[in-house]
PDB file of C-alpha atoms in Angstrom:
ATOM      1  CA  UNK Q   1      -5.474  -4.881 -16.423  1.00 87.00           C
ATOM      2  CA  UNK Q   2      -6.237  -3.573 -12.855  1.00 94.00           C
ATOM      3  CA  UNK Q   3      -6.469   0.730 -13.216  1.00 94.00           C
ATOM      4  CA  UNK Q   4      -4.168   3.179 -11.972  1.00 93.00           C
ATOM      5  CA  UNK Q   5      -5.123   6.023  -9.977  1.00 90.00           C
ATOM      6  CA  UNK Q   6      -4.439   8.817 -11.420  1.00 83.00           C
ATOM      7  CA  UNK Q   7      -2.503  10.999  -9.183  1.00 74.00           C
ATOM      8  CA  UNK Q   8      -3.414  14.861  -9.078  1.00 68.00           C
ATOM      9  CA  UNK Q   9      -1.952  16.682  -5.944  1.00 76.00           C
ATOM     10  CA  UNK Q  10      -3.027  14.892  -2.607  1.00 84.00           C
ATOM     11  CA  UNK Q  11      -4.130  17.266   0.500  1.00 87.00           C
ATOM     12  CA  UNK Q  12      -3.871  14.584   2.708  1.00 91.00           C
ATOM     13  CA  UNK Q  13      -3.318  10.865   3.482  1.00 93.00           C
ATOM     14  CA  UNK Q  14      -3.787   8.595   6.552  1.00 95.00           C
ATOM     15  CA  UNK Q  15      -2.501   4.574   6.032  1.00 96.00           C
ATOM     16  CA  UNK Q  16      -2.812   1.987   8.774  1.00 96.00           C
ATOM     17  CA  UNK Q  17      -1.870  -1.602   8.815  1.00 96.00           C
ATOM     18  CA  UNK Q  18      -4.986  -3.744  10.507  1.00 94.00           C
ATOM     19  CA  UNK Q  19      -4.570  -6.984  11.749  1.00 92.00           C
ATOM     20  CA  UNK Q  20      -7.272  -9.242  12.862  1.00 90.00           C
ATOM     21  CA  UNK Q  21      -7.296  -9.488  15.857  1.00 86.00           C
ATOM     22  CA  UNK Q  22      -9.073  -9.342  19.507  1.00 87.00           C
ATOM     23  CA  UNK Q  23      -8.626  -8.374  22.643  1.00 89.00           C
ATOM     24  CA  UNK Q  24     -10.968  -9.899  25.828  1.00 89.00           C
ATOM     25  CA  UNK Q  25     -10.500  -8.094  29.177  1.00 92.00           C
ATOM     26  CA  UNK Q  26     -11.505  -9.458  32.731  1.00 87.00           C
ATOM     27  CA  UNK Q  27     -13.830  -7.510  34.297  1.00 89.00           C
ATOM     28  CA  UNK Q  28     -12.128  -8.771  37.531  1.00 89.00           C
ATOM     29  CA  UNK Q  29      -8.719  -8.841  37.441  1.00 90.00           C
ATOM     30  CA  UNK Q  30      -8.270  -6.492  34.194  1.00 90.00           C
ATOM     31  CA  UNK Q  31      -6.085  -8.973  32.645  1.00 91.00           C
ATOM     32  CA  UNK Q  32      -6.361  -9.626  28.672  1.00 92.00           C
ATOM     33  CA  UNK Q  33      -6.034 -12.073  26.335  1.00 89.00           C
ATOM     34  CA  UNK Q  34      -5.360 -11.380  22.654  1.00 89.00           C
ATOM     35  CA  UNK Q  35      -6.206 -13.728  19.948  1.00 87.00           C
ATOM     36  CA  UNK Q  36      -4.193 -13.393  16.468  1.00 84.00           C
ATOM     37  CA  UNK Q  37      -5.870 -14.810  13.873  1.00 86.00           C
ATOM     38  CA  UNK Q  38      -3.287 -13.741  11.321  1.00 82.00           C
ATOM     39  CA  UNK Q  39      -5.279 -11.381   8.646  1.00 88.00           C
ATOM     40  CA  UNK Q  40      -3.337  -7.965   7.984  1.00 94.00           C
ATOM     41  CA  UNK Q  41      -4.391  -5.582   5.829  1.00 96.00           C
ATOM     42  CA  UNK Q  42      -3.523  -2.045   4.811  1.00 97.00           C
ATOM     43  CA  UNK Q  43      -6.548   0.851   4.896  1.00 97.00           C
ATOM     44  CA  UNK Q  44      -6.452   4.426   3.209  1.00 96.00           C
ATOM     45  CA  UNK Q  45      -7.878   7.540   3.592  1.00 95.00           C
ATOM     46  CA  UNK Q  46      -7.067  10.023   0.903  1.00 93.00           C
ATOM     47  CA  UNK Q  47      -7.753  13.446   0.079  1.00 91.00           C
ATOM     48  CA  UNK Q  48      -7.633  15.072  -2.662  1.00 88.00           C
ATOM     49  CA  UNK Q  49      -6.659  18.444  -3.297  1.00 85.00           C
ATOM     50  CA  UNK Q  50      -8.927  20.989  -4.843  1.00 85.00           C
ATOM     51  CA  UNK Q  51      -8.948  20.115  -8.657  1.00 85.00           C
ATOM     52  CA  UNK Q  52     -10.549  22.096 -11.737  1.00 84.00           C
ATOM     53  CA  UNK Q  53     -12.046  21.611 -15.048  1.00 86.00           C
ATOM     54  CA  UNK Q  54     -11.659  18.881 -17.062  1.00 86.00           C
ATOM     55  CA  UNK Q  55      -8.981  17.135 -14.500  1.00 87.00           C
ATOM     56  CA  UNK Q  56     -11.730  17.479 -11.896  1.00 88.00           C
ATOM     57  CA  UNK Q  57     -14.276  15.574 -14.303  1.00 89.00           C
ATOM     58  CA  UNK Q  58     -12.201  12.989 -15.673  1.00 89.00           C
ATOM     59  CA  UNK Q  59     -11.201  11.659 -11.570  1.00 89.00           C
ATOM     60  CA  UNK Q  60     -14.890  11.779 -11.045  1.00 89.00           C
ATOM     61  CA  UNK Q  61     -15.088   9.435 -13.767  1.00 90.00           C
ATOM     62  CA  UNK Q  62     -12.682   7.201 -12.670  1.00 91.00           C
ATOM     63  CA  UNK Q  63     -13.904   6.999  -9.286  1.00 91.00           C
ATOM     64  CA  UNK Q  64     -17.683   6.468 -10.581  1.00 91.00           C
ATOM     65  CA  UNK Q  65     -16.454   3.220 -13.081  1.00 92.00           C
ATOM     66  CA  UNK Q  66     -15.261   1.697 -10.020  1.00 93.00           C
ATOM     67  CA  UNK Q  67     -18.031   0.968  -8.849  1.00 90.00           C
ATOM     68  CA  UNK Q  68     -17.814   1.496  -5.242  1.00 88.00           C
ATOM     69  CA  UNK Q  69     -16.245  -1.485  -3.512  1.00 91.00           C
ATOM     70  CA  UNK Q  70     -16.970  -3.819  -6.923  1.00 92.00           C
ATOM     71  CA  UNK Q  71     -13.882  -2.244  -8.452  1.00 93.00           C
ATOM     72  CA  UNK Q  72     -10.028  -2.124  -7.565  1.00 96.00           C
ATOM     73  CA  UNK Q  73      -7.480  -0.364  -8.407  1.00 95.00           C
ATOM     74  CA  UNK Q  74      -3.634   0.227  -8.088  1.00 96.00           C
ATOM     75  CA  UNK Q  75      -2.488   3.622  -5.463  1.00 95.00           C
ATOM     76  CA  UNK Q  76       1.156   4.627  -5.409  1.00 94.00           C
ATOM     77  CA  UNK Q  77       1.022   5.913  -2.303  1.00 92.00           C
ATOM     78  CA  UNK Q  78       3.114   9.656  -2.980  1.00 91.00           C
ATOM     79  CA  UNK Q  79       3.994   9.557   0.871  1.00 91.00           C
ATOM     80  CA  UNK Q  80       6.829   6.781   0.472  1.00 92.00           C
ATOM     81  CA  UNK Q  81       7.970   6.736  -3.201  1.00 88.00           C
ATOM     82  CA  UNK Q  82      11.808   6.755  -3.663  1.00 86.00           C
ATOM     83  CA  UNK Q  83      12.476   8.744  -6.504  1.00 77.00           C
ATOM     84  CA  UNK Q  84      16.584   8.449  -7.949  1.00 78.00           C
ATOM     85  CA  UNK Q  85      16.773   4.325  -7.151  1.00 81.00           C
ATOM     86  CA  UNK Q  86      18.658   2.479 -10.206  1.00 79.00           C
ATOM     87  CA  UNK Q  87      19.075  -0.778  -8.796  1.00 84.00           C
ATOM     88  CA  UNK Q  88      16.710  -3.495  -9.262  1.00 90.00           C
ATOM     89  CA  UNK Q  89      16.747  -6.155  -6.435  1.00 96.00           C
ATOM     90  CA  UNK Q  90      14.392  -9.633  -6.651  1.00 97.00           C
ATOM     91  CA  UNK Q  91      13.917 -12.391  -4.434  1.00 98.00           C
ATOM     92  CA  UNK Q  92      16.831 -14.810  -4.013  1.00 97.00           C
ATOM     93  CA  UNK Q  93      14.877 -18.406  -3.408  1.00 95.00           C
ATOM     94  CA  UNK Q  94      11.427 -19.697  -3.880  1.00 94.00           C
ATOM     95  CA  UNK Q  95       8.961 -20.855  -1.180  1.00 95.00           C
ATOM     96  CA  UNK Q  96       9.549 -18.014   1.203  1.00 96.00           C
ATOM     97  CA  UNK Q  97       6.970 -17.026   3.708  1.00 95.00           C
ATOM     98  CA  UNK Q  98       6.259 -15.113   7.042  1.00 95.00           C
ATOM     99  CA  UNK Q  99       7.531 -11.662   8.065  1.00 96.00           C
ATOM    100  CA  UNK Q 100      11.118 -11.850   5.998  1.00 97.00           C
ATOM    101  CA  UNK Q 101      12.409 -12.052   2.753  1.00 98.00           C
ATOM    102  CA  UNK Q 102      16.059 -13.188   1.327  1.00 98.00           C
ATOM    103  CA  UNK Q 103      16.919 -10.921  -1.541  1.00 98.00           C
ATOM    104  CA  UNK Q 104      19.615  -9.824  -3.696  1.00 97.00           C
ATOM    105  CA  UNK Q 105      20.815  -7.325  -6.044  1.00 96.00           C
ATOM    106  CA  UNK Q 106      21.644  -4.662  -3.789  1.00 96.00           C
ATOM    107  CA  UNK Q 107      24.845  -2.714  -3.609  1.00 94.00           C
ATOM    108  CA  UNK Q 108      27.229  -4.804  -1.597  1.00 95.00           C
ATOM    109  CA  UNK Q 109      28.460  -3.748   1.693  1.00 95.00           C
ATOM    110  CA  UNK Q 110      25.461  -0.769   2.024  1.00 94.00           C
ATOM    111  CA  UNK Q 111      21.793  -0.074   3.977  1.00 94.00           C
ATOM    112  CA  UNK Q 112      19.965   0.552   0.600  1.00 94.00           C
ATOM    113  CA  UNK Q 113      16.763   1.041   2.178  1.00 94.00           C
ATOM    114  CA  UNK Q 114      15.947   2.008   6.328  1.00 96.00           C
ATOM    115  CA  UNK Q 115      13.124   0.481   8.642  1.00 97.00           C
ATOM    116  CA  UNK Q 116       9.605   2.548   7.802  1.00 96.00           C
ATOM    117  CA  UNK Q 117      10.399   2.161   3.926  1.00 96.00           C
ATOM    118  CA  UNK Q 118       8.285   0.423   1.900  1.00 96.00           C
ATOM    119  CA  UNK Q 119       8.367  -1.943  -1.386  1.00 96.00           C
ATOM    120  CA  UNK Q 120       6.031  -4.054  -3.306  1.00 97.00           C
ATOM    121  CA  UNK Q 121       5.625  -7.477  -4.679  1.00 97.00           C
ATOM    122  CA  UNK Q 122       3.863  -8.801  -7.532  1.00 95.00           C
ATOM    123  CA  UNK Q 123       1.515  -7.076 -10.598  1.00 93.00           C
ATOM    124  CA  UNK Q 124      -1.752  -5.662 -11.473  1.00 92.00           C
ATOM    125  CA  UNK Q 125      -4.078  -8.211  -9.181  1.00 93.00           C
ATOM    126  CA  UNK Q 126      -1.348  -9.549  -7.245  1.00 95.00           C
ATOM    127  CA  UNK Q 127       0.395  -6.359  -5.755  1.00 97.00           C
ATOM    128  CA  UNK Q 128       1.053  -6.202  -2.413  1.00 97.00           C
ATOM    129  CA  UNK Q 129       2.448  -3.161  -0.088  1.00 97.00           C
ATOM    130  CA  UNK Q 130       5.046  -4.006   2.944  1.00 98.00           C
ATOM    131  CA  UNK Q 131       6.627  -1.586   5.364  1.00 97.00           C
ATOM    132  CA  UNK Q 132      10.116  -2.629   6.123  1.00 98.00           C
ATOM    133  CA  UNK Q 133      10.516  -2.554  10.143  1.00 98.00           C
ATOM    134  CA  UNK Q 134      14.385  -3.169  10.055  1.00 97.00           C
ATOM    135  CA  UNK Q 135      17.099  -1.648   8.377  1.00 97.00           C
ATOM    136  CA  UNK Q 136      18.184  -2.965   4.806  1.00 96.00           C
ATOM    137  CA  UNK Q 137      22.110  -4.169   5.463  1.00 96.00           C
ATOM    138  CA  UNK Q 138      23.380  -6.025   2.280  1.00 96.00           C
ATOM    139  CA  UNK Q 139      26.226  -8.426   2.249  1.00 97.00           C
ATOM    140  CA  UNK Q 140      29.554  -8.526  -0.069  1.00 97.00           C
ATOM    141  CA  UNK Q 141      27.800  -9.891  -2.252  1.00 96.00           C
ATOM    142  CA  UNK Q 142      24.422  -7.689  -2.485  1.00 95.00           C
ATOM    143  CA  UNK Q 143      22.267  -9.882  -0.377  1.00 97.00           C
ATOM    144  CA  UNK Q 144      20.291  -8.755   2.430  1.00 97.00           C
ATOM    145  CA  UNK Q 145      17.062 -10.310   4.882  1.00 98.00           C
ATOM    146  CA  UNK Q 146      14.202  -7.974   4.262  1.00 98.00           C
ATOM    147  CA  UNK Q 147      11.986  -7.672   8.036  1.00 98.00           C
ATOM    148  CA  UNK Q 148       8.402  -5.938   6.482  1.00 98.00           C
ATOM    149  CA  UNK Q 149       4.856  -6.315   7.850  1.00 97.00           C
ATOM    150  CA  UNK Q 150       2.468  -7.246   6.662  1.00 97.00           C
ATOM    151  CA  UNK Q 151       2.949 -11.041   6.386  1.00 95.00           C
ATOM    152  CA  UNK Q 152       4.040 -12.487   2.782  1.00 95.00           C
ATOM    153  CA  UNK Q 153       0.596 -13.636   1.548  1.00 90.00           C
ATOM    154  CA  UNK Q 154       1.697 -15.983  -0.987  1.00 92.00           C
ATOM    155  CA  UNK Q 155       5.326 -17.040  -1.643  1.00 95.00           C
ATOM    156  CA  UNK Q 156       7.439 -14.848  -4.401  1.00 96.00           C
ATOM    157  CA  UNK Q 157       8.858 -16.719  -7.136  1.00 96.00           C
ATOM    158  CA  UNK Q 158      12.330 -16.959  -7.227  1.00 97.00           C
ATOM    159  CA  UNK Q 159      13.745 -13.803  -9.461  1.00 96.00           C
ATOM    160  CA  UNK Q 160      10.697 -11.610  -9.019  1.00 97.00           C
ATOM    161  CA  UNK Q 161      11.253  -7.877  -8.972  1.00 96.00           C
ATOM    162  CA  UNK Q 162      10.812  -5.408  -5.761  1.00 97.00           C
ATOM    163  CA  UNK Q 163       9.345  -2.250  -6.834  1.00 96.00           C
ATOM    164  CA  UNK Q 164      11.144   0.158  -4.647  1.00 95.00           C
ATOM    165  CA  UNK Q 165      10.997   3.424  -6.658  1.00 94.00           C
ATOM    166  CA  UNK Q 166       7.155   3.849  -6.463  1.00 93.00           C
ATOM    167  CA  UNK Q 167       5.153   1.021  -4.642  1.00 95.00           C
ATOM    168  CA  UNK Q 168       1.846   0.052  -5.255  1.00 96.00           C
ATOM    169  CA  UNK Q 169      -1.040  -1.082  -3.544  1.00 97.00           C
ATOM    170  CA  UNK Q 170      -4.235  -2.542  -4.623  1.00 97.00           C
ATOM    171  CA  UNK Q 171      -7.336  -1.298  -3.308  1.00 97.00           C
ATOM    172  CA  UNK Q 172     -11.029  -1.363  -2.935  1.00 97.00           C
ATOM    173  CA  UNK Q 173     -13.080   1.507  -2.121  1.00 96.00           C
ATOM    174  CA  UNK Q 174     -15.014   0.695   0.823  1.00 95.00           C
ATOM    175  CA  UNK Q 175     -18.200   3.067   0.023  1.00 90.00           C
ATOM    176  CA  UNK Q 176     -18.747   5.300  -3.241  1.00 87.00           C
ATOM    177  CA  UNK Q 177     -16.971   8.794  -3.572  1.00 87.00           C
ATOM    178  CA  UNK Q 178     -18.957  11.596  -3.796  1.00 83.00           C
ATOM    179  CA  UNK Q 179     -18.450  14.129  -6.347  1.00 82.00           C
ATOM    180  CA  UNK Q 180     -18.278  17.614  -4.603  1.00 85.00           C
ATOM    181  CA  UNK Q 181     -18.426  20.312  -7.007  1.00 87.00           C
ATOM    182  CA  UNK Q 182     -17.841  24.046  -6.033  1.00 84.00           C
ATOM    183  CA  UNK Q 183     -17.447  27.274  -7.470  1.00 81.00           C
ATOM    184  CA  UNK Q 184     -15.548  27.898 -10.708  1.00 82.00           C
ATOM    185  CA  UNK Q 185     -15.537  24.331 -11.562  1.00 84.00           C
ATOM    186  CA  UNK Q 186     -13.659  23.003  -8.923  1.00 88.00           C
ATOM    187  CA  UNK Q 187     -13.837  19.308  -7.250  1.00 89.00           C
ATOM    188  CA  UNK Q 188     -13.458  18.113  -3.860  1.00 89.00           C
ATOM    189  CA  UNK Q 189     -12.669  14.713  -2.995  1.00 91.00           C
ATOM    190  CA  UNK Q 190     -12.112  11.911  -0.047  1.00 92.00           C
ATOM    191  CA  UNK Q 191     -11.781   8.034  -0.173  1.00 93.00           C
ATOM    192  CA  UNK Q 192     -11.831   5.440   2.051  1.00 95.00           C
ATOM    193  CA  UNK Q 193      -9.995   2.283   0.762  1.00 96.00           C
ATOM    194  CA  UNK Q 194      -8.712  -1.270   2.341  1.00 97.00           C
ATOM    195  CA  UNK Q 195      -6.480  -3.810   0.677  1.00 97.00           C
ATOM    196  CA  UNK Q 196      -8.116  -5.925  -1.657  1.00 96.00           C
ATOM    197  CA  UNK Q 197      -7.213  -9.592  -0.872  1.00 91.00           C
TER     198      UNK Q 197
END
């Protein structure tokens, strides 16, 4: 069972998508050439907010058993959960891959969800985070092409479940977290984290 982290109030979050990928420029004519090789990958930075006590302690244990980057762990992101959802929509077909996604279970005839919302696929050590980059348009029959980056990684089975309310990500810290302790108890902290694949 891959850990949750527990959410206390967040000061601060910055997400980027990377993507592998390189860019030569002629010193002589200034023209580039970019090579793709494919690999996309989501990175955090998160701060917390100022946290007391015995809250304070039990985060700095959670962060310590990681391990640094040996652990992972799941983040729902607070920046893009969709609180009030009560639909469930799945993947319509297996053996899907690439940058789009047939789906159903959607309220017909609607745009459920908007490009820049997210939704995850997958549990515990499989979850994975994608940013939708068109709008959600469902059909008559509550179907609808889901455009999202990053890439599908692995195809969905047929039937699996979109978590749209709150999606996950799993990360790995990419150095250990300090504990900062201050006055009265209180606890400071800031991770950096990238997509364990």
């Amino acid at each position: 069972m891959i850990p949750e982290l527990p959410l206390t109030l967040v000061s601060s979050i910055e997400r980027r998508l990377a993507t592998a990928t390189a860019v030569a420029t002629s010193p002589f004519t200034g023209t580039e050439q970019v090579q793709d090789w494919g690999g996309e990958w989501w990175e955090y930075g998160v701060e917390m907010a100022r946290t007391n006590g015995r809250d304070g302690r039990r985060l700095s244990a959670f962060l310590s058993a990681l391990g640094g980057p040996r652990g992972r762990f799941l983040f729902r992101d607070p920046t893009i959960r969709q609180p009030g959802i009560a639909y469930t929509a799945t993947v319509a077909g297996a053996g899907q891959s690439g940058g789009t996604l047939n789906t159903n279970g959607w309220p017909a005839s609607s745009t459920p969800l908007f490009a820049g919302d997210f939704f995850s696929l997958g549990v515990d050590h499989q979850t994975r985070l994608y940013q939708l980059t068109a709008d959600v348009i469902s059909n008559a029959s509550g179907l609808a092409t889901l455009s999202f980056v990053p890439r599908l990684r692995a195809s969905p089975t047929d039937g699996a479940a979109l978590e749209i309310a709150a999606p996950a990500v799993l990360l790995r810290l990419t150095a250990p977290v300090p504990t900062r302790i201050g006055r009265a108890d209180t606890f400071l902290f800031t991770l950096t984290a990238r997509e364990a694949l």
